[in-house]
Coordinates of C-alpha atoms in Angstrom, one line a residue:
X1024 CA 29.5 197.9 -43.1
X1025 CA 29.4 194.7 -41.2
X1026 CA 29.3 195.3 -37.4
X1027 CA 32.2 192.2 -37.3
X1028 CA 34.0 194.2 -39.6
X1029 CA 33.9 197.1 -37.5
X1030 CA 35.0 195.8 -34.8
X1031 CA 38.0 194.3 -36.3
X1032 CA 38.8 198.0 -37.3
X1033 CA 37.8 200.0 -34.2
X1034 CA 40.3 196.9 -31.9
X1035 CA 43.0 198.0 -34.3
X1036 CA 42.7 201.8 -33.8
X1037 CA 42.6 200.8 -30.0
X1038 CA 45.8 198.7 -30.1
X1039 CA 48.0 200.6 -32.0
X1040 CA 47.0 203.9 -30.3
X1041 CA 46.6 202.8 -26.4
X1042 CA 50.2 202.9 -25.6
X1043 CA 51.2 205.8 -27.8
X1044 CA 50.8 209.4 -26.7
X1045 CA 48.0 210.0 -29.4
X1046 CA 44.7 209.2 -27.8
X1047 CA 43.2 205.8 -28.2
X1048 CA 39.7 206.9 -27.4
X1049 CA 39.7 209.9 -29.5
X1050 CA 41.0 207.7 -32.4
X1051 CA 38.3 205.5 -31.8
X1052 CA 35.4 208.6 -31.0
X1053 CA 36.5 209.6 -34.7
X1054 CA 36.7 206.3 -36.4
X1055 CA 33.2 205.5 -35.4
X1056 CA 32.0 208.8 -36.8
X1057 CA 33.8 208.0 -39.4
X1058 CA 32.3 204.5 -40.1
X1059 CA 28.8 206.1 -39.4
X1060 CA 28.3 203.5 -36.1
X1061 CA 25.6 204.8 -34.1
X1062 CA 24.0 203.8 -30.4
X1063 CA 25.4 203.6 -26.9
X1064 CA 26.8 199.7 -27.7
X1065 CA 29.7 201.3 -29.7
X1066 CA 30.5 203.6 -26.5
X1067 CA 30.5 200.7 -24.5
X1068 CA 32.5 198.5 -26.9
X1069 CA 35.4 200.7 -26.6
X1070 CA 35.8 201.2 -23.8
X1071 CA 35.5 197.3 -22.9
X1072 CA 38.0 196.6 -25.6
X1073 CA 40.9 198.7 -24.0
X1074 CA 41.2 195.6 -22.0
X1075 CA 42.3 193.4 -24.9
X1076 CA 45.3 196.2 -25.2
X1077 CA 45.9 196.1 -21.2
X1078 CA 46.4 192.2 -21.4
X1079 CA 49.3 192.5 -23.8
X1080 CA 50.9 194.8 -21.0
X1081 CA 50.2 192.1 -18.6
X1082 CA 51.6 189.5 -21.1
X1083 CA 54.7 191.2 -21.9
X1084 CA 56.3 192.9 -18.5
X1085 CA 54.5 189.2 -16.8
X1086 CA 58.1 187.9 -15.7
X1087 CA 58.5 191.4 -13.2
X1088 CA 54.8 191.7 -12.2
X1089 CA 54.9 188.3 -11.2
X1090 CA 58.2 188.7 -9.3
X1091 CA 56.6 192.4 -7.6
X1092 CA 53.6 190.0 -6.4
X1093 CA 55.6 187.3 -5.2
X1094 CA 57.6 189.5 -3.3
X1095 CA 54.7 191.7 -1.2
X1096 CA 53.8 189.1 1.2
X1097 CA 57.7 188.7 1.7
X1098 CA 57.4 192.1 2.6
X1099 CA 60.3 193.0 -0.6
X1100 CA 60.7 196.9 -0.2
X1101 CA 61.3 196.8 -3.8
X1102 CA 57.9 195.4 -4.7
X1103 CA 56.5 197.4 -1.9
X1104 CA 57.8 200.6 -3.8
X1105 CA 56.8 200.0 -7.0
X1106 CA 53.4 198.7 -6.1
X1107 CA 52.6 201.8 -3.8
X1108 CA 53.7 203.7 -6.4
X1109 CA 51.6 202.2 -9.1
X1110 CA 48.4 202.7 -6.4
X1111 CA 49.4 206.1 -5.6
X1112 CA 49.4 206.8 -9.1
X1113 CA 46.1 205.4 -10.1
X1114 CA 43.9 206.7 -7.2
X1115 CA 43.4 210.3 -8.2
X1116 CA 41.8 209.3 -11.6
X1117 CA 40.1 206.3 -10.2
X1118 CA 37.8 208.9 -8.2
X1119 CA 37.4 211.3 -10.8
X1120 CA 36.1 208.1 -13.2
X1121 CA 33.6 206.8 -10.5
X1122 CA 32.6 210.9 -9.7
X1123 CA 31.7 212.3 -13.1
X1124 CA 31.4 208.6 -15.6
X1125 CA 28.1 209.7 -16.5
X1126 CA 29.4 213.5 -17.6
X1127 CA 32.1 212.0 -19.2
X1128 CA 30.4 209.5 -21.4
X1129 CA 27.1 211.7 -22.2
X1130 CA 29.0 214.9 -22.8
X1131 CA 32.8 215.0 -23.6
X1132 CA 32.0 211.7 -25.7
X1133 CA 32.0 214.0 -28.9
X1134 CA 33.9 214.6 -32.1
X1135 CA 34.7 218.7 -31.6
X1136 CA 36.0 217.7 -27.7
X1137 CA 38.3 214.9 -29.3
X1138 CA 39.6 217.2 -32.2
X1139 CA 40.8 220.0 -29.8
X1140 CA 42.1 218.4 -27.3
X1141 CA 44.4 216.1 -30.3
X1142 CA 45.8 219.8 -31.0
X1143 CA 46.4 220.9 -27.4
X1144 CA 48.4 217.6 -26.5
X1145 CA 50.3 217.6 -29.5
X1146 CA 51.2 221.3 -28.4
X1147 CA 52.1 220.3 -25.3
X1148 CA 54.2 217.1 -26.8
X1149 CA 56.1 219.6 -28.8
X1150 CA 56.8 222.3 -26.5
X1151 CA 58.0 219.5 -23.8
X1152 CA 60.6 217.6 -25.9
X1153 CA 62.5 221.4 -26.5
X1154 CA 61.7 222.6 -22.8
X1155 CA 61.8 219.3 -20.5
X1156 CA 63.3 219.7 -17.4
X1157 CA 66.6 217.4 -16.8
X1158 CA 65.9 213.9 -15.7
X1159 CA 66.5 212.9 -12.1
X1160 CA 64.6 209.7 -12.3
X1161 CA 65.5 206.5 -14.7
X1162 CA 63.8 203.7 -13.5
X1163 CA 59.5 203.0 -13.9
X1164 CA 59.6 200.9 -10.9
X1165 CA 61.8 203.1 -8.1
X1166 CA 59.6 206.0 -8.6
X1167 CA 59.3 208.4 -5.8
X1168 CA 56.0 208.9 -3.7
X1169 CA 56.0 212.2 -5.2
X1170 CA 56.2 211.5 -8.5
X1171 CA 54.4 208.5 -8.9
X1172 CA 51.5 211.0 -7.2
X1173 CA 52.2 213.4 -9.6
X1174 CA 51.9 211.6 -12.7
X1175 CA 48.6 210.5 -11.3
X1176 CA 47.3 213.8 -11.0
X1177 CA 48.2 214.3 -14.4
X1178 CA 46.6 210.9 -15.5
X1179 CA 43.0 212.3 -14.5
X1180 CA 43.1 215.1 -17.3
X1181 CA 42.7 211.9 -19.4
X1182 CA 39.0 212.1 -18.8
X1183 CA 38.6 214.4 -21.2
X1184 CA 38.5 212.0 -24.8
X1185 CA 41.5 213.3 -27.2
X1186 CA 43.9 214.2 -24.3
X1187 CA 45.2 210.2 -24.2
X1188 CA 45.5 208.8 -20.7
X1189 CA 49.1 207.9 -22.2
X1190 CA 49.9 211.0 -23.3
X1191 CA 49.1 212.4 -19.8
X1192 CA 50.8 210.7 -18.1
X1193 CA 53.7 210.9 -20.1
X1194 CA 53.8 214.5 -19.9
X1195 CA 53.6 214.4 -16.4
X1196 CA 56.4 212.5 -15.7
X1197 CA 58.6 214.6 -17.8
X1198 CA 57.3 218.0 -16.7
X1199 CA 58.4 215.8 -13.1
X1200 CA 61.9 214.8 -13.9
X1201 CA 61.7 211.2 -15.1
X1202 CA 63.5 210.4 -19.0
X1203 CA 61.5 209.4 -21.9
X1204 CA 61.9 206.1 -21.5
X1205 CA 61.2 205.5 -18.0
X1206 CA 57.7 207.4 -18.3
X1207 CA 56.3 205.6 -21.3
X1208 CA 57.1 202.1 -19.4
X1209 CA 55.1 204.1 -15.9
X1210 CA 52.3 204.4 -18.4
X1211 CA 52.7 201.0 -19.7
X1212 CA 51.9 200.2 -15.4
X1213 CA 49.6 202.3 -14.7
X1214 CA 47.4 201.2 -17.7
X1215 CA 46.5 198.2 -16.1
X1216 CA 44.6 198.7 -12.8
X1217 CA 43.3 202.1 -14.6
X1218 CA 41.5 200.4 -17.5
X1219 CA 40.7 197.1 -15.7
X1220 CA 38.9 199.5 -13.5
X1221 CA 37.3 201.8 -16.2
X1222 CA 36.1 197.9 -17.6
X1223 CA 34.8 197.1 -14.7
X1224 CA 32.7 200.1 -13.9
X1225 CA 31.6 200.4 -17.6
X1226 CA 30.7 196.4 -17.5
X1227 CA 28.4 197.2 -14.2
X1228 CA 26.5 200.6 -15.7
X1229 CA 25.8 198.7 -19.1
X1230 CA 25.3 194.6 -18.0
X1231 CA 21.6 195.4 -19.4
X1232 CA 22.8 195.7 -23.3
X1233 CA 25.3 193.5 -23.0
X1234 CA 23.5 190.5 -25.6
X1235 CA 25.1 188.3 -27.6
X1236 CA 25.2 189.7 -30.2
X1237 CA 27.2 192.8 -28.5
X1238 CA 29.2 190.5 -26.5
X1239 CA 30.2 188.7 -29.5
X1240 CA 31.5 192.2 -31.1
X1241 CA 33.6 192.5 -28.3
X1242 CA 35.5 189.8 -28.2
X1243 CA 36.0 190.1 -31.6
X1244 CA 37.8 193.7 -30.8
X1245 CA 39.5 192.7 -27.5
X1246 CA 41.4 189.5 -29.6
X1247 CA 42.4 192.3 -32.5
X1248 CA 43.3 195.3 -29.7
X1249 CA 45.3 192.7 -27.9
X1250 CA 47.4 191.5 -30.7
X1251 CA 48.2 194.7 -32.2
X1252 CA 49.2 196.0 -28.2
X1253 CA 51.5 193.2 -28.1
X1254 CA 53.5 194.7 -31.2
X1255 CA 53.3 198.3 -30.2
X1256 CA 54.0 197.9 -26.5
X1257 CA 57.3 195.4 -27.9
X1258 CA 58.6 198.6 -30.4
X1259 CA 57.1 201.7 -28.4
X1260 CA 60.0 202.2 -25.6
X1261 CA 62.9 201.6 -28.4
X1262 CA 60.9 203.8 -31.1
X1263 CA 60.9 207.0 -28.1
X1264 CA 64.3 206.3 -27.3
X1265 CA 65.5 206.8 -30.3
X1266 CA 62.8 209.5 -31.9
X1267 CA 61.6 210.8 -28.6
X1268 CA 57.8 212.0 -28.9
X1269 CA 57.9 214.8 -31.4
X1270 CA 56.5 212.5 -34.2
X1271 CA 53.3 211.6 -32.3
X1272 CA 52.5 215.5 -31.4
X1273 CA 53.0 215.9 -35.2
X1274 CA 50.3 212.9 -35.9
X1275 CA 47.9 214.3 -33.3
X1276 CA 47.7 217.6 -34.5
X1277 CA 47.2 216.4 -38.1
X1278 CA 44.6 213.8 -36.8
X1279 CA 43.0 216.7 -35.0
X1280 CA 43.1 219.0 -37.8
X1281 CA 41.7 217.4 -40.3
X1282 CA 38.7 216.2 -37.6
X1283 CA 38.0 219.7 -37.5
X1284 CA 37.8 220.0 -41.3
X1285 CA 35.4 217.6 -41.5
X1286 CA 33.4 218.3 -38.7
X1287 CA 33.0 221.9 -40.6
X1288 CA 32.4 220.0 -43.8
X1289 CA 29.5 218.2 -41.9
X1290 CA 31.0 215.5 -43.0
X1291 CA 31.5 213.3 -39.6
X1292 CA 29.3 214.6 -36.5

């Protein structure tokens, strides 16, 4: 396969999966198996494509950042809130990232790591949408200290690929009292400084390989990841609302599955 070609595909699987609770890395871990792509440039491409998906974030909910940025000099306690919150939340993962990026990339990088942990979230997924505790909080930005914290601490078992950094943090804001709605849009916020900084250390540890030629490839999957993040950020909040997050625990554990059966087959590796 062309590597143009792949990249088209991989920034589609990174769009369409980076704001559901299904694991855009894992998705991508297995499509590149799957595709038979081999050397450290295709670990680096995805990671430096999530970008492209964190853009369309930035793109859509731009009217409130903007107004959250114009107000902290003004000293707003509204836009104080909500970005103390969004800080408190991304700090815990942020050092784990810069402590163990190395381990992370050269040893939970892998197919049977990614499989597993599909299963085990979409467990989890399943078990939370009949056991959830009642909702106390409603609105992504007038989140508590606490909860904000919380959901951060939850965010960092995303550095294991397959548990979705989504997913996390989803589950940590319902296991915390917050509705369905209100922690997918968190997420949504909390996506941006975490993958801007995953980029930017990722950018810095591989500058050397960065060509043109692999340059070029990423473009070419941060244009696709960002259009297709536009369209599932725009239908993600009303499709939970209405379905909740049962149907995504049933993907994963499919997805995960049928890795697994592979993997045995030595079909993917």
């Amino acid at each position: 396969m062309a590597d143009w070609l792949a990249a088209i595909i991989l920034g589609l699987v990174e769009g369409l999966t980076e704001f559901i609770p299904v694991s855009s890395t894992g998705h991508l871990l297995l499509a590149k198996s799957v595709l038979g792509l081999q050397g450290d440039k295709w670990d680096t491409f995805i990671v430096m494509i999530q970008l492209g998906a964190i853009l369309a974030v930035v793109a859509l909910y731009f009217g409130r950042l903007w107004k959250v940025l114009l107000g902290l000099p003004g000293k707003d306690p509204a836009a104080r809130r909500f970005a103390i919150s969004v800080l408190l939340a991304f700090f815990p993962s942020a050092l784990i990232g810069l402590l163990f990026h190395d381990f992370i990339k050269t040893v939970l990088f892998n197919p049977t790591v990614v499989c597993v942990s599909l299963i085990v979230g979409g467990i989890a997924l399943i078990a939370l949408e009949r056991w959830a505790p009642q909702p106390r909080e409603h609105d992504a930005m007038k989140f508590s200290a606490k909860t904000a914290l919380g959901v951060g601490l939850f965010q960092c078992l995303s550095i294991i690929p397959g548990v979705s950094r989504s997913g996390a943090t989803i589950v940590g804001g319902l296991l915390l009292g917050v509705d369905k709605r209100a922690a997918a849009e968190f997420s949504f916020f909390l996506a941006i400084p975490t993958m801007v900084g995953a980029f930017g250390l990722d950018f810095w540890e591989s500058r050397e390989m960065l060509t043109g030629d692999v340059l070029t490839l990423i473009a070419i999957g941060f244009v696709v990841s960002f259009v297709s993040g536009l369209i599932i950020v725009k239908t993600m909040l009303d499709f939970v609302t209405k379905h909740g997050f049962a149907p995504f625990a049933w993907w994963r554990i499919a997805v995960g599955a049928v890795g697994l059966a592979l993997l045995q087959a030595g079909l993917i590796g």
